[in-house]
XYZ file of C-alpha atoms in Angstrom:
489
model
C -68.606 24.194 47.960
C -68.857 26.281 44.911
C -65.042 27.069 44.905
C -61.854 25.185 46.145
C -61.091 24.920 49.627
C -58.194 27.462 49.403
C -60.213 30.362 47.399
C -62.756 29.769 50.249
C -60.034 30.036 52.978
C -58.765 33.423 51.292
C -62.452 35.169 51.143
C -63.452 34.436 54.875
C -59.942 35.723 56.130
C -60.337 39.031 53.113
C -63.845 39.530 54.989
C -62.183 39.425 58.413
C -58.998 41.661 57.409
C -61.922 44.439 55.973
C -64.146 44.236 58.785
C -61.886 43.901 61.796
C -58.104 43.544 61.608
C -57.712 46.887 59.645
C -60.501 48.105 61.840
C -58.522 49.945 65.191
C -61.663 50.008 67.643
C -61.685 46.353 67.111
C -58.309 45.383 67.088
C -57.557 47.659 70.183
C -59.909 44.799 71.681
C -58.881 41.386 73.332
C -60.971 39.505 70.427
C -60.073 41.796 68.056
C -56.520 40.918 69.108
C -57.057 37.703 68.671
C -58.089 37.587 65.379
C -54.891 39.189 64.531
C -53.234 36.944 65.786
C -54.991 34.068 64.083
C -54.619 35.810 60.725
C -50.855 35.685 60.946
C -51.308 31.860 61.648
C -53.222 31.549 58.633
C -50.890 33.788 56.451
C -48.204 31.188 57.622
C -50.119 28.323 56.486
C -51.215 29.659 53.475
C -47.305 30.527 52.515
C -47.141 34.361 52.878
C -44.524 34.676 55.230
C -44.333 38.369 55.340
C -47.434 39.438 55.781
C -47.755 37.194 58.406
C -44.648 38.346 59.758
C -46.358 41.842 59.437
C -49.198 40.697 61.316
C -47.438 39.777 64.248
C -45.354 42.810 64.281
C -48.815 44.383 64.421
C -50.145 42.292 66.943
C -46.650 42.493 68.797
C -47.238 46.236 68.697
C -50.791 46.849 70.005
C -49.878 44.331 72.954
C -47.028 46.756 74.131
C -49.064 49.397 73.637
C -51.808 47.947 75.689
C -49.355 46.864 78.062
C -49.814 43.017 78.202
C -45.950 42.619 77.965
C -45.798 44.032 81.600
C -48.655 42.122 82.769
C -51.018 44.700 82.237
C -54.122 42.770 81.610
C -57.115 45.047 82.343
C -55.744 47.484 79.805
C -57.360 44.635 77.004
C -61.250 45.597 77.273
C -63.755 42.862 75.477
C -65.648 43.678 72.869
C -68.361 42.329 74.479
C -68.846 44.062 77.949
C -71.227 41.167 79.633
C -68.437 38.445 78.494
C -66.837 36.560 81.787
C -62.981 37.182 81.583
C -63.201 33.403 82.313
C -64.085 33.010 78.522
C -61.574 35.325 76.895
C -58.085 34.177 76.343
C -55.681 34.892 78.221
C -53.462 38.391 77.816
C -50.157 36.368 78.483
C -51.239 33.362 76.251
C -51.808 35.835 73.355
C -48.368 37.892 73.866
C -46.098 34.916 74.312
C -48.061 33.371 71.106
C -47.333 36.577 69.491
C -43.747 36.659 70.606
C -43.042 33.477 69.770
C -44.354 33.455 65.960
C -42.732 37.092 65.671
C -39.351 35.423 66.045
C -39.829 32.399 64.182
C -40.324 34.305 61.139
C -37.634 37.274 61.720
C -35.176 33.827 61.927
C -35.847 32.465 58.739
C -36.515 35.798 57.257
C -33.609 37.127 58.043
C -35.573 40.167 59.831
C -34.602 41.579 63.751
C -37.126 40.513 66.556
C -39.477 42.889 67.434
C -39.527 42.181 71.270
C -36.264 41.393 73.772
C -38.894 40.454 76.620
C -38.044 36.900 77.825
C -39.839 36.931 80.869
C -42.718 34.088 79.593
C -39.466 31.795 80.237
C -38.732 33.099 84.120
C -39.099 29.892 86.520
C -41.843 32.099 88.031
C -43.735 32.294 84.458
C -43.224 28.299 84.030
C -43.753 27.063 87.137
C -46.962 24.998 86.069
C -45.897 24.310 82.698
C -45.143 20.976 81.300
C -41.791 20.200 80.423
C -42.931 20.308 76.804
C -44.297 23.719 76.857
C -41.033 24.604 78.755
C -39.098 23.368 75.894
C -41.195 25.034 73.565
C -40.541 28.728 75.578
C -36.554 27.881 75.583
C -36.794 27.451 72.162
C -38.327 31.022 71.703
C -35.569 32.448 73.853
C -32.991 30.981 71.512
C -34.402 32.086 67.938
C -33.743 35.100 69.398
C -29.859 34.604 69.976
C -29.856 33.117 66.860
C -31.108 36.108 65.133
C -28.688 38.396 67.413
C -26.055 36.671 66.391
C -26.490 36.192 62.844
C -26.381 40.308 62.951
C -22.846 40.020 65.095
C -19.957 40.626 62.641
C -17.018 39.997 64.824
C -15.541 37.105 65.701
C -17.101 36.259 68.748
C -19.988 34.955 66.531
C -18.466 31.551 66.711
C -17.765 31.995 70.383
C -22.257 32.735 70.874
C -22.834 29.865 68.486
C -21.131 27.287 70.859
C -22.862 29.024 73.981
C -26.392 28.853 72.561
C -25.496 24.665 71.403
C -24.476 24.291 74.668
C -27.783 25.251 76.177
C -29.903 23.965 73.724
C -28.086 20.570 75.185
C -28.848 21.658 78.684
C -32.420 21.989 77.720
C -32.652 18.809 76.074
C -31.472 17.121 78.361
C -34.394 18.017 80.812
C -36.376 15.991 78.906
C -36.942 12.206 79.602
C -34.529 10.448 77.323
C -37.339 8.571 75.781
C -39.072 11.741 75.046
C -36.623 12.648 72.306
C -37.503 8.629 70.268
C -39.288 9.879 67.257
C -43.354 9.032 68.227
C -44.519 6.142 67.099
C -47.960 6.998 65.024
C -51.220 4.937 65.732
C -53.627 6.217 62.951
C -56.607 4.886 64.782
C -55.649 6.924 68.025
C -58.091 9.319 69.434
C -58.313 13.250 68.024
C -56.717 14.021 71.640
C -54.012 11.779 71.134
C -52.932 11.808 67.718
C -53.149 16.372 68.373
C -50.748 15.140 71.494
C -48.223 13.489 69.119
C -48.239 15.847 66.135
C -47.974 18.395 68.973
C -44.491 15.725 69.900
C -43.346 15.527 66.152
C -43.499 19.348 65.634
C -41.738 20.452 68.805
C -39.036 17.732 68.014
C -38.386 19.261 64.498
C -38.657 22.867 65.480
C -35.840 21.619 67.944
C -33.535 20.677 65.380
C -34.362 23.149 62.756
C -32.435 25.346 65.082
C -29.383 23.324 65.037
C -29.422 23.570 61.520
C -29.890 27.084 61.393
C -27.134 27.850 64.480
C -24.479 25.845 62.987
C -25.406 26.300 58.973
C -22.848 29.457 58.910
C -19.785 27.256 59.970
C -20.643 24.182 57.922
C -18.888 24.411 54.655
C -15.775 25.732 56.528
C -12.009 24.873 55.435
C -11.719 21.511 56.835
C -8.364 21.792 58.210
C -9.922 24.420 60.853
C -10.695 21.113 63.329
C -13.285 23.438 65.443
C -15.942 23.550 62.553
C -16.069 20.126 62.478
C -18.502 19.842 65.441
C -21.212 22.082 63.724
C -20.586 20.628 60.483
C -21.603 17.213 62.032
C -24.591 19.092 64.028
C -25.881 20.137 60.936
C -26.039 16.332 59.147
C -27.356 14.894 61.865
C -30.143 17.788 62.540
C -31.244 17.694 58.797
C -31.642 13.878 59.238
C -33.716 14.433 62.576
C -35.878 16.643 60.695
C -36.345 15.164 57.609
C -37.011 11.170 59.256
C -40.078 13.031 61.170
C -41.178 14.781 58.561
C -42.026 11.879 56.699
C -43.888 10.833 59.325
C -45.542 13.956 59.844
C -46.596 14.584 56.314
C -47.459 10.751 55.965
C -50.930 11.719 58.567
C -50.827 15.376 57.920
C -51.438 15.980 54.158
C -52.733 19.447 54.282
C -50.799 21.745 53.094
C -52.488 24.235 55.108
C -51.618 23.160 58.652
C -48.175 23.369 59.934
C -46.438 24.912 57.372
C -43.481 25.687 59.347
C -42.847 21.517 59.378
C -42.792 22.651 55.382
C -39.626 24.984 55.738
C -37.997 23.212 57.974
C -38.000 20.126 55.232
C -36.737 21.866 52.712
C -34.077 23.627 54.561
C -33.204 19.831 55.998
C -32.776 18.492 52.747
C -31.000 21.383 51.432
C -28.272 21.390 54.163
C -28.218 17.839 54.242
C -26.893 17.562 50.635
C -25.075 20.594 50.247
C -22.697 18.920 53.237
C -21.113 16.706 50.372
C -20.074 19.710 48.653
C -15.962 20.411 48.574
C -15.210 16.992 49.571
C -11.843 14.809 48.483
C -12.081 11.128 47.636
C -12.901 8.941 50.048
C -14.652 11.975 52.431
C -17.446 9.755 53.381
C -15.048 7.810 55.336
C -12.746 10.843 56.570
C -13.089 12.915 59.532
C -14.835 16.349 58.100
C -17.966 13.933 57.438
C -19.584 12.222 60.283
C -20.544 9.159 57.793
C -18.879 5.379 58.572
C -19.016 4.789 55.126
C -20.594 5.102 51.735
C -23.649 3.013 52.571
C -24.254 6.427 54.632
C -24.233 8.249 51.567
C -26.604 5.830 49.711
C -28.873 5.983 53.187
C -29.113 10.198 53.209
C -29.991 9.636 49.109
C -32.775 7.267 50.083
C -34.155 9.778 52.522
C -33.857 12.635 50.629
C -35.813 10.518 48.178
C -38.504 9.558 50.151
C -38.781 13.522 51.427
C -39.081 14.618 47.829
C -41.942 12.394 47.128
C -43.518 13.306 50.310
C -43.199 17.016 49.057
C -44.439 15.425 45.624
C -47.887 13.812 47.403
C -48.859 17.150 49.521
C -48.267 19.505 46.261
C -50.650 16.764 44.385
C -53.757 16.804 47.076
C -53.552 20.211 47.893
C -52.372 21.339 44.384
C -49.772 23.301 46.800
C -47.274 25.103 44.987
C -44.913 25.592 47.770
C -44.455 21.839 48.294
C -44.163 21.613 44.264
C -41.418 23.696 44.251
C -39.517 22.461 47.535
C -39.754 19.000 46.019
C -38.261 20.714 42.321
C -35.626 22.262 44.386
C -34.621 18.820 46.113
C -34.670 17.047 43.560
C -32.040 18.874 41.129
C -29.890 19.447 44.460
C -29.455 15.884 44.240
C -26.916 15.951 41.961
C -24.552 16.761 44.489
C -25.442 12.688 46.087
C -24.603 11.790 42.937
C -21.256 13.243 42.370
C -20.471 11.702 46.163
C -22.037 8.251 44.971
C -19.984 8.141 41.826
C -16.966 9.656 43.217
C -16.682 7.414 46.468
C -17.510 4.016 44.332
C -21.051 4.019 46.126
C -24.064 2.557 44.192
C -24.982 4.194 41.000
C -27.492 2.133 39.662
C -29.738 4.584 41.401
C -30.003 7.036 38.651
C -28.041 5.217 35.441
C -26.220 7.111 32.857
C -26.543 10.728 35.678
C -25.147 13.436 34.213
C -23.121 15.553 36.398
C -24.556 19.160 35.549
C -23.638 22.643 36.368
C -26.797 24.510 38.299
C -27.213 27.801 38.416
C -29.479 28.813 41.611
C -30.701 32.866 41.376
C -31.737 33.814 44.812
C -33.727 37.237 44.980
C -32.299 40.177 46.639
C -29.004 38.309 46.713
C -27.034 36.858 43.877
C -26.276 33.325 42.044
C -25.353 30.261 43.669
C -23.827 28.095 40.753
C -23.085 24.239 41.571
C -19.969 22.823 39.685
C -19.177 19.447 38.926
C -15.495 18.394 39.049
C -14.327 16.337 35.986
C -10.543 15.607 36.822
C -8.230 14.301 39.924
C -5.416 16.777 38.376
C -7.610 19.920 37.522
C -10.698 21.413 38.495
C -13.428 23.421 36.844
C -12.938 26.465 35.277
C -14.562 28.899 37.984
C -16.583 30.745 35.463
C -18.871 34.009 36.969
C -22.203 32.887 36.956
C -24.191 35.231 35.374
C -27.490 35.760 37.054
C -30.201 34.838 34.601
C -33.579 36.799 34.887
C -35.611 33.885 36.769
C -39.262 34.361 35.162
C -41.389 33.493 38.361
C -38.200 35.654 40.503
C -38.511 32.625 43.118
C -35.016 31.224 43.191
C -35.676 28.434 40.758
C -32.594 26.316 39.047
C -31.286 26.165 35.971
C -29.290 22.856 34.102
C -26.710 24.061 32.036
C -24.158 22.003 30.260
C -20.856 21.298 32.759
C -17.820 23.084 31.942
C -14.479 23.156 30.529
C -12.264 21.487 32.782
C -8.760 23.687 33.744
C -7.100 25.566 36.565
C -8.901 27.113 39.227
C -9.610 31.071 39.069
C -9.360 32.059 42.843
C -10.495 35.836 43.173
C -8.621 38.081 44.838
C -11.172 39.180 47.887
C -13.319 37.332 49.911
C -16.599 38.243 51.776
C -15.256 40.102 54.974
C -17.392 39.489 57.492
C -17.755 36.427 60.084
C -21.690 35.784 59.216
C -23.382 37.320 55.812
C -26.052 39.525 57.198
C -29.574 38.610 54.777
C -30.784 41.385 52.381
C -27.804 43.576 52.919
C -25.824 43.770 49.857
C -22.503 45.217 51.366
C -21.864 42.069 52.754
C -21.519 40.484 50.052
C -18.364 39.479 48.507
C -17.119 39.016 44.469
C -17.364 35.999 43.138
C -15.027 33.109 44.762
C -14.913 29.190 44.129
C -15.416 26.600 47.390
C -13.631 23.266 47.313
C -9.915 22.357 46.686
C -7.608 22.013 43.731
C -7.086 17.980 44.196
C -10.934 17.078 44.457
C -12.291 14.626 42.062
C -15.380 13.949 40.549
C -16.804 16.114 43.493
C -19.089 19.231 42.930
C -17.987 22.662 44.328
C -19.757 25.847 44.763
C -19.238 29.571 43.628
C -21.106 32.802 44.578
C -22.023 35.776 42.403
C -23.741 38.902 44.154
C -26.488 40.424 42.602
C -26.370 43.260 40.230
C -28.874 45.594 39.449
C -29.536 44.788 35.864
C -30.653 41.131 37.062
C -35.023 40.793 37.216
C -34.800 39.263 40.920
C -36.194 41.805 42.958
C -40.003 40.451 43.886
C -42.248 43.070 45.607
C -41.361 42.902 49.369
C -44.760 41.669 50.298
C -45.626 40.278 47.371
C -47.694 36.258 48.001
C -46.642 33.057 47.537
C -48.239 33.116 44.120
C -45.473 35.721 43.275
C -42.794 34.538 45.492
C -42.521 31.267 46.517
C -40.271 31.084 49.402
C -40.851 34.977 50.280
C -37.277 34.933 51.322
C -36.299 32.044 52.919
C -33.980 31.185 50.848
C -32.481 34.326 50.665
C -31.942 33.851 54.563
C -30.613 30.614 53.748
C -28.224 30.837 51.775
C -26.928 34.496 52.859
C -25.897 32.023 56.250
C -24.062 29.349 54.220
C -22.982 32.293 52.057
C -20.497 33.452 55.560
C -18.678 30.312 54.452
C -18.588 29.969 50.401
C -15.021 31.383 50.736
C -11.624 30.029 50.162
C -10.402 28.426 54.031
């Protein structure tokens, strides 16, 4: 080829986009359809979440309009009038597939679903489907709650959170017991089976990404309040779900380009995964608000978290993928947080000698400043300093090492975010500044949150790239969740 695989990718899909997709004759069309929905796929892979968000709200658009939602199939005329309707796909395959990307990325966008229509998942609409496709229709239903309730602001949020984790269990359940083993991987199996067990592996993860992202709002709450401790435990044990299989994943899938949603749901694992040691008192890897035995637990999530960086590491190298670059940047100065658990809880430090406990500063676009502080004293804490947002060059949430800080008594603002769950991208829900952890933690890190002003360089065009903005919002979504709970208990 006379150009790299990805500048090829991104001139056939620029021909397609000019000569059909922004083309209404054709798109009105069940191929041209199609090909919408495709290019949304392919925005996805290639790491534009938004436009391929705006795809499927596209798509999502012209099948109401069309009428496939209500079963309307011989409103979609072919392109081709001689074609067999035996050979085109089929109307409800192409509006649940458009349904079901549309809320995958208004969930970790932080965006409303486009669509309430459920009725792919009726027992009449799945009464030949697999148990695995039945899973994988449940699953659509609830990134719907999910996104419903993140937009609640009363306290009955909690009260839908516990519903939806109680029928996620139902749902699991259904499934044979052995179903839910992470695969075993034959590399020399057959293209049919080794497509069966990716097919397994990304199902599996999709499953618990949602855990993560249904309990992440209650996670870093006061520990005395017993009833968070269920999702706080949820979350750990999700993020390790995920991240296990994604090693395996990413260990026979290297290209960056397929399944990029596996990707996310990594780095959103590993995120949550060590941010759950943030706050903690000595000896919290034994106590109740961890689910860990001991500190050989702590020393086991650090070797995983390891072994996901370097995964991150390999796919950025073959693919020269910027996304997994950055994920794997982003993990890896997160992991001071292990650290400050390893060292404070007597655990094995050998693993980085001579670690320097830092203050990190993390600027999230179209929010604010997450700043990371390390804990110096059993009598005093960190000063709780504002963090001042500095202008991130690239604008994609990247971190910053300063030097830790003067150690003294905690600065406790005087107002707190008010609402139950911090709505993403809406900036009147978000609080002043305010410290998380407690006055007797040692050698422990804590967090602080700064809202954005509007002097601060983080506001990316909305639908800017990848190339522009790297995690086109995730992270905003991300952390606007966890932000519900950065508050004093």
């Amino acid at each position: 080829m006379k150009s790299n695989l990805s500048q090829a990718m991104t001139n056939i899909v620029s021909t397609v986009v000019n000569l059909v997709t922004s083309n209404d004759e054709f798109i009105g069309t069940a191929e041209g359809l199609e090909c919408l929905i495709l290019q949304g796929i392919w925005q996805a892979n290639a790491g534009n979440l938004r436009k391929a968000w705006l795809s499927h709200r596209r798509a999502l658009s012209l099948g109401q309009l069309v009428g496939i939602d209500r079963e309307n199939a011989h409103a979609l005329k072919s392109a081709d009038p001689a074609l067999s309707p035996n050979q085109q796909a089929s109307p409800g395959s192409m509006w649940y597939r458009t349904v079901f990307c549309d809320r995958y990325f208004s969930l970790v966008l932080g965006l409303p679903i486009g669509s309430p229509d459920n009725s792919f998942a009726s027992d009449e609409a799945t009464a030949r489907d697999m148990p695995i496709e039945k899973l994988e229709k449940f699953h659509t239903v609830v990134a719907a709650r999910i996104a419903d309730r993140n937009s609640n602001k009363t306290p009955q949020a909690f009260t839908i959170t516990q519903a939806i984790d109680y029928d996620l269990e139902t749902a699991a359940r259904k499934m044979d017991p052995g179903w839910w083993a992470e695969p075993t991987i034959n590399p020399f199996s057959t293209p049919q089976e080794m497509a069966h067990s990716m097919a397994h592996l990304a199902i599996q993860i999709h499953h618990f990404s949602l855990l993560v992202l249904l309990h992440l709002p209650y996670m870093l709450r006061d520990p005395s309040e017993s009833r968070y401790d269920y999702s706080r435990t949820t979350c750990v044990n999700s993020s390790r779900e995920v991240l296990r299989r994604f090693i395996t994943f990413r260990s026979l899938i290297c290209s960056a380009f397929s399944c990029r949603h596996v990707d996310y749901s990594a780095l959103i694992a590993a995120m949550t995964l060590q941010l759950s040691y943030l706050g903690q008192p000595p000896g919290a890897l034994s106590a109740r608000r961890l689910p860990l035995a001991d500190c050989t637990q702590g020393m086991e999530d650090r070797r995983l978290v390891v072994m996901v960086r370097e995964r991150m590491e390999h796919v950025a190298l073959l693919n020269d993928d910027r996304l997994s670059r950055e994920s794997a940047d982003m993990v890896g100065r997160l992991m001071v947080v292990l650290e400050a658990a390893s060292q404070r809880d007597g655990g094995d430090q050998s693993a980085c000698p001579g670690a320097m406990l830092h203050h990190l500063q993390l600027a999230i676009p179209y929010l604010g400043t997450v700043s990371i502080h390390p804990n110096r004293s059993s009598k005093t804490t960190a000063v709780a300093t504002a963090a001042a947002a500095a202008p991130c060059p690239s604008g994609l949430g990247d971190l910053a090492t300063v030097q830790p800080t003067a150690t003294g008594t905690t600065q406790c603002p005087t107002e707190a975010v008010g609402d139950d769950l911090g709505q993403p991208m809406d900036f009147g829900n978000i609080g002043p500044s305010f410290t998380q952890g407690a006055e007797d933690a040692a050698s422990g890190m804590y967090m602080e949150f700064e809202p954005q002003g509007a002097d601060t360089v983080l506001f990316p065009d909305l639908m800017a790239e990848s190339d522009d903005w790297i995690f086109q919002g995730v992270d905003t979504t991300y952390w606007s969740l966890l932000n519900g709970d950065m508050r004093p208990g």
